[in-house]
């Protein structure tokens, strides 16, 4: 049996189905992400796993125990939210120690665990600081330390980094992944940010409208989107219907109605099994190490990413010869 089994969970609010027959299993020590657009049901599923919301049907097992009707406290589950929810009148040390004090852990052992945890999240030296003296990123580090120090069976994180600036968010994504690997904690992260999901997860469950639309390894989901929704959500795919795709590549794209092409699939040099595209540059966007070209061919617009170092220096309205590997035209359902 898997470490966590979510079995046929359903939930409606005001007659609206928010979760439809959710089935997922998670192994011990896995870092999984529930990814999807706002309103798709991610938080509801997480809150049901935590016991904060009750499901209309289905069951949840954690570590072999049916916890479906067990109170949040007795589930052995930790939770971190977007809002840090620290105790404002307690300093960093006291915030982190709080859960252990409740458990009546012996003083010296408690002190050691708290200090180790504060170090682990990179806050040594800040033990005496109060929440209002810390930045948002630092406060979230405290929230993380506080929920990990009590060694929950599973840590649930609901958009914990969404309120932070891009750079701080990147640092904390790395920290989160690092801590998870080092301690082997089972984690379920909720996010609407596909880059974040790709970066931190062992596996991703992609949700839309209360259903899991695709799950798997980050690179598999990225490389093999199953549906139009996934292709549009997960990257900067070119998504085209059959007629448009036929126009673009000058040949029948084969089985299917909709197709996707990754923007980085286009090559400057010919290879076996490639299709030549004589496109015209319409737009140029420099995105750091890559340049995203907006292109047009036979009235079809598409985008192609090329590395800065590729040596090409294209200008608007210039013609460019691109080669598209046939296998990179992905049929969608
Ligand atoms: P997400 O976290 O993916 O953004 P949520 O799980 O928060 O989505 O919400 C899913 C849907 O359920 C939304 O349409 C939301 O408005 C609705 N919803 C969530 N919680 C409640 C509630 N307590 N009462 C009524 N509707 C709710
Ligand atoms: Mg949410």
Short mmCIF file of C-alpha atoms and ligand atoms in Angstrom, two decimals:
data_model
loop_
_atom_site.label_atom_id
_atom_site.label_comp_id
_atom_site.label_asym_id
_atom_site.label_seq_id
_atom_site.Cartn_x
_atom_site.Cartn_y
_atom_site.Cartn_z
CA UNK A 1 0.00 0.00 0.00
CA UNK A 2 1.19 3.52 -0.73
CA UNK A 3 2.11 5.88 2.09
CA UNK A 4 -0.80 8.17 1.25
CA UNK A 5 -3.87 7.02 -0.64
CA UNK A 6 -6.55 9.48 -1.66
CA UNK A 7 -9.44 7.41 -2.77
CA UNK A 8 -12.38 8.69 -4.82
CA UNK A 9 -12.60 11.98 -2.90
CA UNK A 10 -15.51 14.23 -3.92
CA UNK A 11 -16.58 17.64 -2.75
CA UNK A 12 -19.30 20.12 -3.69
CA UNK A 13 -19.88 23.65 -2.44
CA UNK A 14 -23.38 25.07 -2.90
CA UNK A 15 -24.30 22.30 -5.34
CA UNK A 16 -21.17 22.94 -7.44
CA UNK A 17 -18.81 19.99 -7.85
CA UNK A 18 -15.38 21.27 -6.87
CA UNK A 19 -13.63 17.88 -6.71
CA UNK A 20 -14.71 14.96 -8.88
CA UNK A 21 -13.52 11.49 -7.91
CA UNK A 22 -9.97 12.39 -6.93
CA UNK A 23 -7.67 9.38 -6.90
CA UNK A 24 -4.01 9.66 -6.09
CA UNK A 25 -1.30 7.76 -4.31
CA UNK A 26 1.90 9.12 -2.86
CA UNK A 27 4.97 7.21 -1.70
CA UNK A 28 6.91 7.87 1.47
CA UNK A 29 9.51 10.61 0.98
CA UNK A 30 8.01 11.85 -2.26
CA UNK A 31 7.65 15.53 -3.09
CA UNK A 32 4.50 15.89 -5.09
CA UNK A 33 2.81 19.00 -6.43
CA UNK A 34 -0.84 19.73 -7.06
CA UNK A 35 -0.59 22.17 -9.95
CA UNK A 36 -3.40 23.98 -11.67
CA UNK A 37 -5.08 27.30 -12.36
CA UNK A 38 -6.80 29.30 -9.64
CA UNK A 39 -10.12 27.79 -8.57
CA UNK A 40 -9.43 24.24 -9.84
CA UNK A 41 -9.74 22.71 -6.36
CA UNK A 42 -6.12 22.39 -5.19
CA UNK A 43 -6.58 24.00 -1.77
CA UNK A 44 -9.80 22.12 -1.17
CA UNK A 45 -8.07 18.81 -1.78
CA UNK A 46 -5.18 19.79 0.49
CA UNK A 47 -7.55 20.94 3.23
CA UNK A 48 -9.44 17.66 2.97
CA UNK A 49 -6.12 15.80 3.35
CA UNK A 50 -5.39 17.91 6.44
CA UNK A 51 -8.84 17.30 7.89
CA UNK A 52 -9.80 20.98 7.82
CA UNK A 53 -12.60 20.34 5.34
CA UNK A 54 -14.67 17.17 5.20
CA UNK A 55 -15.23 15.38 1.90
CA UNK A 56 -18.67 14.39 0.63
CA UNK A 57 -17.39 10.95 -0.29
CA UNK A 58 -14.24 8.88 -0.55
CA UNK A 59 -11.47 8.03 1.88
CA UNK A 60 -7.92 8.99 2.83
CA UNK A 61 -5.26 6.69 4.21
CA UNK A 62 -2.00 7.96 5.71
CA UNK A 63 0.66 5.46 6.70
CA UNK A 64 -1.79 2.59 6.59
CA UNK A 65 -4.42 4.29 8.77
CA UNK A 66 -7.84 5.38 7.54
CA UNK A 67 -7.86 9.03 8.61
CA UNK A 68 -11.00 10.02 6.72
CA UNK A 69 -12.85 10.79 9.94
CA UNK A 70 -9.85 11.59 12.12
CA UNK A 71 -9.37 15.12 13.52
CA UNK A 72 -6.61 17.32 12.01
CA UNK A 73 -4.49 17.08 15.18
CA UNK A 74 -4.45 13.30 15.17
CA UNK A 75 -3.53 12.91 11.50
CA UNK A 76 0.16 13.69 12.01
CA UNK A 77 -0.02 16.26 9.25
CA UNK A 78 1.78 19.62 9.16
CA UNK A 79 0.60 22.60 7.18
CA UNK A 80 2.19 25.77 5.80
CA UNK A 81 0.09 28.50 4.23
CA UNK A 82 0.75 31.54 2.08
CA UNK A 83 0.19 33.77 5.10
CA UNK A 84 2.88 32.91 7.62
CA UNK A 85 0.54 32.90 10.62
CA UNK A 86 3.41 33.14 13.12
CA UNK A 87 2.74 34.05 16.73
CA UNK A 88 3.46 37.80 16.72
CA UNK A 89 4.33 37.94 20.42
CA UNK A 90 6.88 35.11 20.20
CA UNK A 91 10.38 35.38 18.79
CA UNK A 92 11.82 33.02 16.18
CA UNK A 93 13.04 30.52 18.76
CA UNK A 94 9.71 30.46 20.60
CA UNK A 95 7.72 30.12 17.38
CA UNK A 96 9.79 27.14 16.27
CA UNK A 97 9.76 25.59 19.77
CA UNK A 98 6.01 25.95 20.24
CA UNK A 99 4.93 22.58 18.81
CA UNK A 100 7.62 20.69 20.69
CA UNK A 101 6.74 22.38 23.99
CA UNK A 102 3.19 21.15 23.53
CA UNK A 103 4.62 17.66 23.26
CA UNK A 104 6.49 18.09 26.56
CA UNK A 105 9.88 17.24 25.10
CA UNK A 106 12.78 17.35 27.57
CA UNK A 107 14.45 20.81 27.63
CA UNK A 108 17.93 19.98 26.36
CA UNK A 109 16.66 17.78 23.54
CA UNK A 110 14.11 20.42 22.61
CA UNK A 111 16.76 23.12 22.48
CA UNK A 112 18.93 21.02 20.20
CA UNK A 113 16.10 20.25 17.79
CA UNK A 114 14.95 23.87 17.65
CA UNK A 115 18.46 25.23 17.05
CA UNK A 116 19.18 22.62 14.37
CA UNK A 117 15.96 23.50 12.61
CA UNK A 118 16.65 27.24 12.76
CA UNK A 119 20.06 26.55 11.23
CA UNK A 120 18.56 24.33 8.56
CA UNK A 121 16.31 27.13 7.30
CA UNK A 122 19.22 29.59 7.37
CA UNK A 123 18.06 31.75 10.28
CA UNK A 124 20.85 31.20 12.81
CA UNK A 125 21.52 34.47 14.59
CA UNK A 126 17.85 35.48 14.29
CA UNK A 127 16.58 33.40 17.22
CA UNK A 128 15.56 36.44 19.24
CA UNK A 129 13.93 38.39 16.41
CA UNK A 130 10.17 38.90 16.39
CA UNK A 131 8.08 38.30 13.27
CA UNK A 132 7.61 42.04 12.61
CA UNK A 133 11.39 42.40 12.47
CA UNK A 134 11.69 39.82 9.67
CA UNK A 135 11.15 40.00 5.90
CA UNK A 136 8.40 37.96 4.27
CA UNK A 137 10.91 35.36 3.12
CA UNK A 138 12.39 35.05 6.62
CA UNK A 139 8.93 34.72 8.16
CA UNK A 140 8.14 31.90 5.77
CA UNK A 141 11.40 30.20 6.77
CA UNK A 142 10.19 30.33 10.38
CA UNK A 143 6.80 28.91 9.38
CA UNK A 144 8.59 26.11 7.57
CA UNK A 145 10.88 25.37 10.53
CA UNK A 146 7.96 25.42 12.94
CA UNK A 147 6.00 22.86 10.96
CA UNK A 148 8.94 20.55 10.20
CA UNK A 149 10.47 20.45 13.70
CA UNK A 150 7.57 18.35 15.04
CA UNK A 151 8.30 15.72 12.35
CA UNK A 152 4.90 15.39 10.70
CA UNK A 153 4.21 12.27 8.63
CA UNK A 154 3.41 14.56 5.74
CA UNK A 155 3.86 18.28 5.23
CA UNK A 156 1.17 20.07 3.24
CA UNK A 157 2.08 23.43 1.73
CA UNK A 158 -0.54 25.71 0.19
CA UNK A 159 1.11 28.27 -2.11
CA UNK A 160 3.71 29.01 0.59
CA UNK A 161 5.89 31.10 -1.71
CA UNK A 162 3.28 32.86 -3.84
CA UNK A 163 3.40 36.14 -1.92
CA UNK A 164 7.19 36.48 -2.15
CA UNK A 165 9.37 38.34 -4.66
CA UNK A 166 10.77 36.32 -7.56
CA UNK A 167 14.35 36.09 -6.28
CA UNK A 168 13.37 35.18 -2.71
CA UNK A 169 10.89 32.68 -4.09
CA UNK A 170 13.65 30.99 -6.10
CA UNK A 171 15.88 30.76 -3.02
CA UNK A 172 13.10 29.26 -0.96
CA UNK A 173 12.17 26.78 -3.70
CA UNK A 174 15.73 25.48 -3.56
CA UNK A 175 15.69 25.44 0.24
CA UNK A 176 12.40 23.57 0.32
CA UNK A 177 13.64 20.92 -2.09
CA UNK A 178 16.93 20.66 -0.21
CA UNK A 179 15.29 20.17 3.19
CA UNK A 180 12.81 17.70 1.74
CA UNK A 181 15.61 15.59 0.27
CA UNK A 182 17.83 15.82 3.31
CA UNK A 183 15.15 14.83 5.81
CA UNK A 184 13.16 12.57 3.46
CA UNK A 185 9.89 14.29 4.37
CA UNK A 186 6.78 13.47 2.36
CA UNK A 187 5.50 16.76 0.98
CA UNK A 188 2.45 17.87 -0.96
CA UNK A 189 2.78 21.34 -2.43
CA UNK A 190 -0.06 23.33 -3.95
CA UNK A 191 0.94 25.89 -6.57
CA UNK A 192 -0.35 27.56 -9.72
CA UNK A 193 3.22 28.22 -10.89
CA UNK A 194 4.33 25.57 -13.38
CA UNK A 195 8.00 26.54 -13.16
CA UNK A 196 7.93 26.10 -9.41
CA UNK A 197 6.25 22.71 -9.81
CA UNK A 198 8.83 21.60 -12.39
CA UNK A 199 11.71 22.71 -10.19
CA UNK A 200 10.79 21.10 -6.87
CA UNK A 201 8.62 18.04 -7.56
CA UNK A 202 9.28 14.36 -7.92
CA UNK A 203 5.85 14.08 -9.52
CA UNK A 204 3.21 16.56 -10.59
CA UNK A 205 -0.56 16.14 -10.53
CA UNK A 206 -2.04 18.67 -12.89
CA UNK A 207 -5.62 19.63 -12.01
CA UNK A 208 -8.30 21.37 -13.98
CA UNK A 209 -11.89 21.94 -12.87
CA UNK A 210 -11.73 19.46 -10.01
CA UNK A 211 -10.10 16.65 -11.97
CA UNK A 212 -6.58 15.32 -12.44
CA UNK A 213 -5.88 15.85 -16.13
CA UNK A 214 -2.35 14.48 -16.17
CA UNK A 215 0.21 13.20 -13.69
CA UNK A 216 3.80 12.12 -13.91
CA UNK A 217 7.41 13.20 -13.77
CA UNK A 218 7.90 16.92 -14.48
CA UNK A 219 9.89 16.28 -17.66
CA UNK A 220 7.33 13.78 -18.95
CA UNK A 221 4.47 16.19 -18.48
CA UNK A 222 6.50 18.93 -20.13
CA UNK A 223 7.57 16.81 -23.08
CA UNK A 224 4.36 14.86 -23.58
CA UNK A 225 1.35 17.03 -22.77
CA UNK A 226 -1.72 14.85 -23.26
CA UNK A 227 -4.30 17.53 -23.88
CA UNK A 228 -4.68 21.04 -25.20
CA UNK A 229 -5.21 22.28 -21.65
CA UNK A 230 -1.93 20.76 -20.46
CA UNK A 231 0.05 22.10 -23.43
CA UNK A 232 -1.31 25.60 -22.89
CA UNK A 233 -0.87 25.53 -19.13
CA UNK A 234 2.52 23.94 -18.83
CA UNK A 235 4.71 25.93 -21.16
CA UNK A 236 4.83 28.29 -24.06
CA UNK A 237 3.75 25.64 -26.53
CA UNK A 238 2.48 26.55 -29.96
CA UNK A 239 -0.97 24.97 -30.03
CA UNK A 240 -2.59 24.64 -33.46
CA UNK A 241 -5.61 22.94 -35.01
CA UNK A 242 -5.24 20.48 -37.87
CA UNK A 243 -5.78 22.98 -40.67
CA UNK A 244 -3.37 25.50 -39.18
CA UNK A 245 -0.74 22.85 -38.57
CA UNK A 246 -1.09 21.61 -42.16
CA UNK A 247 -0.63 25.20 -43.38
CA UNK A 248 2.43 25.69 -41.22
CA UNK A 249 4.36 22.52 -41.99
CA UNK A 250 3.08 22.04 -45.55
CA UNK A 251 2.04 18.45 -44.92
CA UNK A 252 -0.57 16.39 -43.12
CA UNK A 253 0.40 16.23 -39.42
CA UNK A 254 -1.20 12.77 -39.06
CA UNK A 255 -3.77 11.51 -36.56
CA UNK A 256 -5.38 14.10 -34.36
CA UNK A 257 -7.31 17.36 -34.21
CA UNK A 258 -4.97 19.57 -32.18
CA UNK A 259 -1.19 19.65 -32.09
CA UNK A 260 1.50 21.22 -29.99
CA UNK A 261 5.09 22.24 -30.74
CA UNK A 262 7.52 23.36 -28.04
CA UNK A 263 9.08 26.71 -28.91
CA UNK A 264 12.57 25.30 -28.40
CA UNK A 265 11.96 22.43 -30.85
CA UNK A 266 12.99 24.50 -33.89
CA UNK A 267 16.53 24.03 -35.20
CA UNK A 268 18.75 26.25 -37.34
CA UNK A 269 20.48 23.32 -39.00
CA UNK A 270 19.00 20.51 -41.04
CA UNK A 271 18.82 17.04 -39.57
CA UNK A 272 17.20 13.79 -40.56
CA UNK A 273 13.41 13.78 -40.34
CA UNK A 274 13.01 17.52 -40.14
CA UNK A 275 10.60 19.80 -41.97
CA UNK A 276 11.96 22.99 -43.51
CA UNK A 277 10.06 26.15 -42.55
CA UNK A 278 10.80 29.41 -44.38
CA UNK A 279 9.36 31.79 -41.82
CA UNK A 280 9.40 35.55 -41.40
CA UNK A 281 10.37 37.28 -38.17
CA UNK A 282 7.56 39.44 -36.76
CA UNK A 283 8.58 39.93 -33.17
CA UNK A 284 11.69 39.58 -31.02
CA UNK A 285 11.71 39.22 -27.24
CA UNK A 286 14.98 38.75 -25.37
CA UNK A 287 14.39 36.51 -22.33
CA UNK A 288 17.89 36.38 -20.88
CA UNK A 289 19.73 33.39 -22.28
CA UNK A 290 17.11 32.70 -24.93
CA UNK A 291 15.44 34.85 -27.55
CA UNK A 292 11.79 34.22 -28.33
CA UNK A 293 10.98 34.98 -31.96
CA UNK A 294 7.43 35.62 -33.07
CA UNK A 295 7.28 34.16 -36.60
CA UNK A 296 4.86 33.84 -39.48
CA UNK A 297 4.54 31.33 -42.27
CA UNK A 298 1.61 30.90 -44.69
CA UNK A 299 -0.43 33.20 -42.47
CA UNK A 300 0.20 31.09 -39.36
CA UNK A 301 1.85 32.73 -36.35
CA UNK A 302 4.10 30.73 -34.05
CA UNK A 303 6.99 31.27 -31.70
CA UNK A 304 10.46 29.77 -31.60
CA UNK A 305 13.06 30.02 -28.86
CA UNK A 306 16.71 30.17 -29.87
CA UNK A 307 19.72 30.42 -27.60
CA UNK A 308 21.48 33.78 -27.51
CA UNK A 309 24.74 32.03 -28.32
CA UNK A 310 23.37 30.50 -31.51
CA UNK A 311 25.11 33.32 -33.38
CA UNK A 312 22.02 34.35 -35.33
CA UNK A 313 21.01 37.95 -35.23
CA UNK A 314 17.60 38.12 -36.81
CA UNK A 315 15.73 41.30 -37.48
CA UNK A 316 12.05 42.07 -37.88
CA UNK A 317 10.73 41.13 -41.35
CA UNK A 318 13.78 39.01 -42.06
CA UNK A 319 13.33 35.49 -43.48
CA UNK A 320 14.73 32.59 -41.53
CA UNK A 321 15.13 28.90 -42.38
CA UNK A 322 14.10 26.71 -39.48
CA UNK A 323 14.03 22.94 -39.25
CA UNK A 324 11.35 21.20 -37.25
CA UNK A 325 11.89 17.56 -36.20
CA UNK A 326 8.78 15.61 -37.19
CA UNK A 327 8.57 13.94 -33.79
CA UNK A 328 8.19 17.36 -32.17
CA UNK A 329 4.72 17.80 -33.64
CA UNK A 330 2.76 16.37 -30.70
CA UNK A 331 -0.87 15.32 -31.26
CA UNK A 332 -3.20 16.32 -28.39
CA UNK A 333 -6.52 14.90 -27.30
P1 LIG B 1 -7.62 26.57 -5.80
O1 LIG B 1 -6.90 26.36 -4.52
O2 LIG B 1 -7.23 25.59 -6.87
O3 LIG B 1 -7.50 27.97 -6.30
P2 LIG B 1 -10.00 26.09 -4.23
O4 LIG B 1 -9.88 24.67 -3.80
O5 LIG B 1 -9.67 27.13 -3.23
O6 LIG B 1 -9.18 26.30 -5.57
O7 LIG B 1 -11.47 26.35 -4.73
C1 LIG B 1 -12.13 25.54 -5.68
C2 LIG B 1 -13.52 26.06 -5.88
O8 LIG B 1 -14.29 25.86 -4.70
C3 LIG B 1 -13.60 27.54 -6.19
O9 LIG B 1 -14.60 27.76 -7.12
C4 LIG B 1 -13.96 28.15 -4.85
O10 LIG B 1 -14.66 29.33 -5.02
C5 LIG B 1 -14.82 27.07 -4.22
N1 LIG B 1 -14.73 27.05 -2.75
C6 LIG B 1 -13.62 26.76 -2.02
N2 LIG B 1 -13.90 26.80 -0.70
C7 LIG B 1 -15.21 27.14 -0.58
C8 LIG B 1 -16.09 27.34 0.54
N3 LIG B 1 -15.66 27.18 1.79
N4 LIG B 1 -17.37 27.68 0.27
C9 LIG B 1 -17.80 27.80 -1.00
N5 LIG B 1 -17.04 27.63 -2.09
C10 LIG B 1 -15.75 27.30 -1.89
MG1 LIG B 2 -5.76 27.72 -3.41
#
